[in-house]
Amino acid sequence: MTAVTAYEMRGQEPTHHLSDELLMDYASGALDEAGSLFVASHLTLCPHCRARLQALEAVGGALLDDIEPVSMADGAFDAIMAKIDAAGSANENAAPAEAERVVDGTVLPAPLRKYLGVDLDGVQWRKKGGGVAVAPVPGMGPEANAFLLKVEAGRAVPQHSHGGNEFVMVLKGGYSDASGHFGRGDVELADDDVDHQPIADDGEECVCLAVTDAPLRFTGKTGWLLNMFVKM
């Protein structure tokens, strides 16, 4: 793979952003491990969302200052600290590192690289057919599902809807669907109301980070067959 310079990595800033709900859940620690990794990876590439997160955290801090203190039950403090320690241990790799946002020769955001242990050129792919390959993100909890998705240039992911939520962020290349065009750093947030068929840009493979909380449902002409044999 050709090395990517820091200048090329900066490029154009993302134009498709995280929702306020996702940012608030991230700030409050309400996201699961896969969701936290997804948000942290986007934050490393998106100054706009970093600024929004800081504003939300400031508002949250101001609201806490206005809350009247109440007495805690015996042992409550120790229980809270234990939960914080557990959450910090599970998600320590998901915190965006300021100094690692742009590094010469890298494609993957720092939080994602920490989980994978390699950059994009070291990923082991599993071919799914039709120019599509996947690679699971290791180290996720049992309820978390995060994986890399690679689509050959000009090829399409089979048309599908979702059994739940699907978060997708472009890491390399780009794709288009009925919602528009998505390039590096852009995110697309889909739920069970969305039925789409992303098509990779011509000239360059498209690589994305995907997080789902339910299997995809293939809906095209051969969707019934794909649903029997292909799990993503």
mmCIF file of C-alpha atoms in Angstrom:
data_model
loop_
_atom_site.group_PDB
_atom_site.id
_atom_site.type_symbol
_atom_site.label_atom_id
_atom_site.label_comp_id
_atom_site.label_asym_id
_atom_site.label_seq_id
_atom_site.Cartn_x
_atom_site.Cartn_y
_atom_site.Cartn_z
ATOM 1 C CA MET A 1 0.000 0.000 0.000
ATOM 2 C CA THR A 2 1.274 3.449 -0.871
ATOM 3 C CA ALA A 3 2.179 5.454 2.219
ATOM 4 C CA VAL A 4 -0.280 8.184 3.116
ATOM 5 C CA THR A 5 1.279 11.490 4.091
ATOM 6 C CA ALA A 6 0.002 13.687 6.914
ATOM 7 C CA TYR A 7 -1.052 16.275 4.342
ATOM 8 C CA GLU A 8 -3.114 13.728 2.394
ATOM 9 C CA MET A 9 -4.663 12.425 5.624
ATOM 10 C CA ARG A 10 -5.935 15.886 6.542
ATOM 11 C CA GLY A 11 -7.584 16.500 3.176
ATOM 12 C CA GLN A 12 -11.149 17.745 3.308
ATOM 13 C CA GLU A 13 -12.913 17.572 6.644
ATOM 14 C CA PRO A 14 -15.904 15.223 7.007
ATOM 15 C CA THR A 15 -19.290 16.634 6.010
ATOM 16 C CA HIS A 16 -21.499 13.868 7.444
ATOM 17 C CA HIS A 17 -21.367 13.980 11.235
ATOM 18 C CA LEU A 18 -22.400 12.188 14.410
ATOM 19 C CA SER A 19 -25.812 12.917 15.880
ATOM 20 C CA ASP A 20 -26.174 14.909 19.105
ATOM 21 C CA GLU A 21 -27.659 11.791 20.700
ATOM 22 C CA LEU A 22 -24.565 9.720 19.913
ATOM 23 C CA LEU A 23 -22.233 12.433 21.188
ATOM 24 C CA MET A 24 -24.216 12.793 24.419
ATOM 25 C CA ASP A 25 -24.251 9.030 24.947
ATOM 26 C CA TYR A 26 -20.490 8.943 24.357
ATOM 27 C CA ALA A 27 -19.869 11.805 26.785
ATOM 28 C CA SER A 28 -22.002 10.157 29.468
ATOM 29 C CA GLY A 29 -20.501 6.690 28.993
ATOM 30 C CA ALA A 30 -23.814 5.199 27.848
ATOM 31 C CA LEU A 31 -22.477 3.630 24.637
ATOM 32 C CA ASP A 32 -21.284 0.046 24.439
ATOM 33 C CA GLU A 33 -17.695 -0.721 23.504
ATOM 34 C CA ALA A 34 -18.287 -0.863 19.752
ATOM 35 C CA GLY A 35 -20.245 2.395 19.761
ATOM 36 C CA SER A 36 -17.560 4.108 21.826
ATOM 37 C CA LEU A 37 -14.876 2.941 19.414
ATOM 38 C CA PHE A 38 -16.903 4.203 16.461
ATOM 39 C CA VAL A 39 -17.391 7.672 17.972
ATOM 40 C CA ALA A 40 -13.772 7.942 19.124
ATOM 41 C CA SER A 41 -12.517 6.980 15.663
ATOM 42 C CA HIS A 42 -14.662 9.651 14.026
ATOM 43 C CA LEU A 43 -13.555 12.267 16.552
ATOM 44 C CA THR A 44 -9.924 11.734 15.560
ATOM 45 C CA LEU A 45 -10.797 12.817 12.010
ATOM 46 C CA CYS A 46 -13.477 15.466 12.619
ATOM 47 C CA PRO A 47 -12.708 18.791 14.353
ATOM 48 C CA HIS A 48 -16.359 19.806 13.964
ATOM 49 C CA CYS A 49 -17.613 16.922 16.106
ATOM 50 C CA ARG A 50 -14.777 17.379 18.614
ATOM 51 C CA ALA A 51 -15.939 20.962 19.134
ATOM 52 C CA ARG A 52 -19.571 19.838 19.518
ATOM 53 C CA LEU A 53 -18.525 17.226 22.076
ATOM 54 C CA GLN A 54 -16.654 19.834 24.102
ATOM 55 C CA ALA A 55 -19.730 22.085 24.059
ATOM 56 C CA LEU A 56 -21.986 19.242 25.224
ATOM 57 C CA GLU A 57 -19.564 18.346 28.010
ATOM 58 C CA ALA A 58 -19.483 21.982 29.121
ATOM 59 C CA VAL A 59 -23.291 22.132 29.233
ATOM 60 C CA GLY A 60 -23.406 18.880 31.179
ATOM 61 C CA GLY A 61 -20.889 20.192 33.692
ATOM 62 C CA ALA A 62 -22.882 23.396 34.167
ATOM 63 C CA LEU A 63 -26.069 21.414 34.784
ATOM 64 C CA LEU A 64 -24.309 19.274 37.385
ATOM 65 C CA ASP A 65 -23.188 22.421 39.201
ATOM 66 C CA ASP A 66 -26.834 23.465 39.583
ATOM 67 C CA ILE A 67 -28.025 20.158 41.049
ATOM 68 C CA GLU A 68 -28.644 20.127 44.798
ATOM 69 C CA PRO A 69 -26.410 17.563 46.534
ATOM 70 C CA VAL A 70 -28.087 14.553 48.159
ATOM 71 C CA SER A 71 -26.884 11.979 50.642
ATOM 72 C CA MET A 72 -25.551 8.705 49.226
ATOM 73 C CA ALA A 73 -26.351 5.264 50.545
ATOM 74 C CA ASP A 74 -23.643 3.308 52.346
ATOM 75 C CA GLY A 75 -21.279 1.723 49.844
ATOM 76 C CA ALA A 76 -22.639 3.749 46.909
ATOM 77 C CA PHE A 77 -19.357 5.565 46.284
ATOM 78 C CA ASP A 78 -17.351 2.322 46.179
ATOM 79 C CA ALA A 79 -19.906 0.788 43.787
ATOM 80 C CA ILE A 80 -19.735 3.798 41.453
ATOM 81 C CA MET A 81 -15.926 3.789 41.418
ATOM 82 C CA ALA A 82 -15.915 0.056 40.617
ATOM 83 C CA LYS A 83 -18.202 0.667 37.617
ATOM 84 C CA ILE A 84 -15.997 3.534 36.415
ATOM 85 C CA ASP A 85 -12.884 1.362 36.669
ATOM 86 C CA ALA A 86 -14.585 -1.442 34.731
ATOM 87 C CA ALA A 87 -15.798 0.889 31.997
ATOM 88 C CA GLY A 88 -12.396 2.541 31.718
ATOM 89 C CA SER A 89 -10.663 -0.816 31.352
ATOM 90 C CA ALA A 90 -13.085 -1.954 28.628
ATOM 91 C CA ASN A 91 -12.932 1.277 26.631
ATOM 92 C CA GLU A 92 -9.425 2.574 27.225
ATOM 93 C CA ASN A 93 -8.554 1.935 23.581
ATOM 94 C CA ALA A 94 -11.566 3.964 22.438
ATOM 95 C CA ALA A 95 -10.422 7.350 23.774
ATOM 96 C CA PRO A 96 -9.178 9.628 20.976
ATOM 97 C CA ALA A 97 -5.499 10.497 21.389
ATOM 98 C CA GLU A 98 -4.808 14.137 20.546
ATOM 99 C CA ALA A 99 -1.255 13.480 19.394
ATOM 100 C CA GLU A 100 -2.238 10.582 17.125
ATOM 101 C CA ARG A 101 -4.951 12.185 14.998
ATOM 102 C CA VAL A 102 -2.696 12.432 11.964
ATOM 103 C CA VAL A 103 0.371 10.228 11.588
ATOM 104 C CA ASP A 104 2.445 9.811 8.429
ATOM 105 C CA GLY A 105 1.824 6.511 6.662
ATOM 106 C CA THR A 106 -1.325 5.539 8.558
ATOM 107 C CA VAL A 107 -4.892 5.162 7.340
ATOM 108 C CA LEU A 108 -6.765 3.904 10.403
ATOM 109 C CA PRO A 109 -7.629 6.298 13.258
ATOM 110 C CA ALA A 110 -5.541 5.737 16.394
ATOM 111 C CA PRO A 111 -8.340 4.199 18.541
ATOM 112 C CA LEU A 112 -9.069 1.609 15.851
ATOM 113 C CA ARG A 113 -5.378 0.839 15.280
ATOM 114 C CA LYS A 114 -5.029 0.058 18.975
ATOM 115 C CA TYR A 115 -7.722 -2.595 18.747
ATOM 116 C CA LEU A 116 -6.396 -4.125 15.529
ATOM 117 C CA GLY A 117 -2.706 -3.901 16.395
ATOM 118 C CA VAL A 118 -1.958 -3.070 12.731
ATOM 119 C CA ASP A 119 -2.720 -0.413 10.164
ATOM 120 C CA LEU A 120 -4.846 -1.136 7.104
ATOM 121 C CA ASP A 121 -2.099 -2.946 5.203
ATOM 122 C CA GLY A 122 -1.880 -5.564 7.975
ATOM 123 C CA VAL A 123 -5.598 -6.440 8.146
ATOM 124 C CA GLN A 124 -6.579 -10.057 7.409
ATOM 125 C CA TRP A 125 -9.691 -10.003 5.218
ATOM 126 C CA ARG A 126 -12.428 -12.604 4.796
ATOM 127 C CA LYS A 127 -13.936 -12.532 1.310
ATOM 128 C CA LYS A 128 -17.741 -12.535 1.127
ATOM 129 C CA GLY A 129 -18.080 -12.560 -2.663
ATOM 130 C CA GLY A 130 -19.122 -9.854 -5.085
ATOM 131 C CA GLY A 131 -16.019 -7.771 -4.376
ATOM 132 C CA VAL A 132 -16.850 -7.484 -0.671
ATOM 133 C CA ALA A 133 -14.591 -8.529 2.233
ATOM 134 C CA VAL A 134 -14.846 -8.093 5.999
ATOM 135 C CA ALA A 135 -12.519 -8.211 9.004
ATOM 136 C CA PRO A 136 -13.917 -8.316 12.554
ATOM 137 C CA VAL A 137 -12.483 -5.910 15.122
ATOM 138 C CA PRO A 138 -11.019 -8.101 17.894
ATOM 139 C CA GLY A 139 -11.393 -7.501 21.610
ATOM 140 C CA MET A 140 -15.037 -6.479 21.507
ATOM 141 C CA GLY A 141 -17.419 -7.497 24.298
ATOM 142 C CA PRO A 142 -20.031 -10.195 23.621
ATOM 143 C CA GLU A 143 -22.758 -7.655 22.835
ATOM 144 C CA ALA A 144 -20.591 -5.489 20.564
ATOM 145 C CA ASN A 145 -20.247 -6.014 16.813
ATOM 146 C CA ALA A 146 -17.646 -3.943 14.985
ATOM 147 C CA PHE A 147 -15.954 -4.882 11.733
ATOM 148 C CA LEU A 148 -14.076 -3.452 8.769
ATOM 149 C CA LEU A 149 -15.820 -3.630 5.407
ATOM 150 C CA LYS A 150 -13.892 -3.446 2.123
ATOM 151 C CA VAL A 151 -15.604 -3.028 -1.257
ATOM 152 C CA GLU A 152 -13.732 -3.104 -4.556
ATOM 153 C CA ALA A 153 -13.797 0.069 -6.667
ATOM 154 C CA GLY A 154 -17.082 0.495 -8.499
ATOM 155 C CA ARG A 155 -18.702 -2.506 -6.797
ATOM 156 C CA ALA A 156 -21.845 -2.419 -4.668
ATOM 157 C CA VAL A 157 -22.751 -3.872 -1.308
ATOM 158 C CA PRO A 158 -25.904 -5.991 -1.767
ATOM 159 C CA GLN A 159 -29.079 -3.985 -1.167
ATOM 160 C CA HIS A 160 -30.097 -4.313 2.464
ATOM 161 C CA SER A 161 -32.076 -2.964 5.386
ATOM 162 C CA HIS A 162 -31.277 -3.372 9.066
ATOM 163 C CA GLY A 163 -32.644 -5.342 11.986
ATOM 164 C CA GLY A 164 -31.461 -2.517 14.246
ATOM 165 C CA ASN A 165 -28.915 0.283 14.031
ATOM 166 C CA GLU A 166 -25.949 0.441 11.661
ATOM 167 C CA PHE A 167 -23.146 2.998 12.016
ATOM 168 C CA VAL A 168 -20.709 3.274 9.099
ATOM 169 C CA MET A 169 -17.644 5.513 8.772
ATOM 170 C CA VAL A 170 -15.472 5.741 5.669
ATOM 171 C CA LEU A 171 -11.774 5.171 6.325
ATOM 172 C CA LYS A 172 -10.491 5.041 2.737
ATOM 173 C CA GLY A 173 -12.047 5.860 -0.628
ATOM 174 C CA GLY A 174 -15.746 6.668 -0.692
ATOM 175 C CA TYR A 175 -19.215 5.431 -1.623
ATOM 176 C CA SER A 176 -22.619 6.722 -2.654
ATOM 177 C CA ASP A 177 -26.178 5.663 -1.898
ATOM 178 C CA ALA A 178 -29.595 7.327 -1.935
ATOM 179 C CA SER A 179 -28.525 9.569 0.968
ATOM 180 C CA GLY A 180 -25.572 11.093 -0.892
ATOM 181 C CA HIS A 181 -21.809 10.675 -1.179
ATOM 182 C CA PHE A 182 -19.594 9.696 1.745
ATOM 183 C CA GLY A 183 -15.813 10.191 1.837
ATOM 184 C CA ARG A 184 -13.071 9.688 4.403
ATOM 185 C CA GLY A 185 -14.282 10.424 7.925
ATOM 186 C CA ASP A 186 -17.943 10.725 6.926
ATOM 187 C CA VAL A 187 -20.477 8.730 8.934
ATOM 188 C CA GLU A 188 -23.831 7.281 7.905
ATOM 189 C CA LEU A 189 -26.262 6.345 10.678
ATOM 190 C CA ALA A 190 -28.982 3.930 9.537
ATOM 191 C CA ASP A 191 -31.849 2.173 11.307
ATOM 192 C CA ASP A 192 -34.535 -0.343 10.326
ATOM 193 C CA ASP A 193 -36.300 2.306 8.210
ATOM 194 C CA VAL A 194 -33.339 2.569 5.808
ATOM 195 C CA ASP A 195 -33.065 0.298 2.763
ATOM 196 C CA HIS A 196 -30.017 1.113 0.641
ATOM 197 C CA GLN A 197 -27.256 -0.163 -1.640
ATOM 198 C CA PRO A 198 -23.916 1.598 -1.131
ATOM 199 C CA ILE A 199 -21.722 1.682 -4.251
ATOM 200 C CA ALA A 200 -17.953 2.238 -3.945
ATOM 201 C CA ASP A 201 -16.392 5.067 -5.940
ATOM 202 C CA ASP A 202 -14.662 4.212 -9.199
ATOM 203 C CA GLY A 203 -10.881 4.086 -9.138
ATOM 204 C CA GLU A 204 -10.297 3.174 -5.471
ATOM 205 C CA GLU A 205 -11.482 0.515 -3.059
ATOM 206 C CA CYS A 206 -13.703 1.692 -0.218
ATOM 207 C CA VAL A 207 -12.908 0.679 3.360
ATOM 208 C CA CYS A 208 -15.292 1.430 6.217
ATOM 209 C CA LEU A 209 -15.685 0.793 9.927
ATOM 210 C CA ALA A 210 -19.153 -0.636 10.598
ATOM 211 C CA VAL A 211 -20.927 -1.137 13.919
ATOM 212 C CA THR A 212 -24.246 -3.003 14.059
ATOM 213 C CA ASP A 213 -26.519 -4.214 16.850
ATOM 214 C CA ALA A 214 -28.443 -6.687 14.654
ATOM 215 C CA PRO A 215 -27.755 -8.622 11.419
ATOM 216 C CA LEU A 216 -28.368 -6.960 8.060
ATOM 217 C CA ARG A 217 -31.420 -8.017 6.052
ATOM 218 C CA PHE A 218 -30.710 -8.331 2.323
ATOM 219 C CA THR A 219 -33.627 -7.028 0.269
ATOM 220 C CA GLY A 220 -32.668 -7.138 -3.435
ATOM 221 C CA LYS A 221 -33.847 -9.690 -5.993
ATOM 222 C CA THR A 222 -31.529 -12.309 -4.513
ATOM 223 C CA GLY A 223 -31.951 -11.093 -0.931
ATOM 224 C CA TRP A 224 -33.719 -14.269 0.169
ATOM 225 C CA LEU A 225 -30.725 -16.322 -0.949
ATOM 226 C CA LEU A 226 -28.133 -14.021 0.600
ATOM 227 C CA ASN A 227 -29.999 -14.057 3.911
ATOM 228 C CA MET A 228 -29.544 -17.837 4.004
ATOM 229 C CA PHE A 229 -25.808 -17.868 3.429
ATOM 230 C CA VAL A 230 -24.261 -14.437 4.122
ATOM 231 C CA LYS A 231 -24.072 -13.007 7.640
ATOM 232 C CA MET A 232 -22.799 -9.450 8.183
#
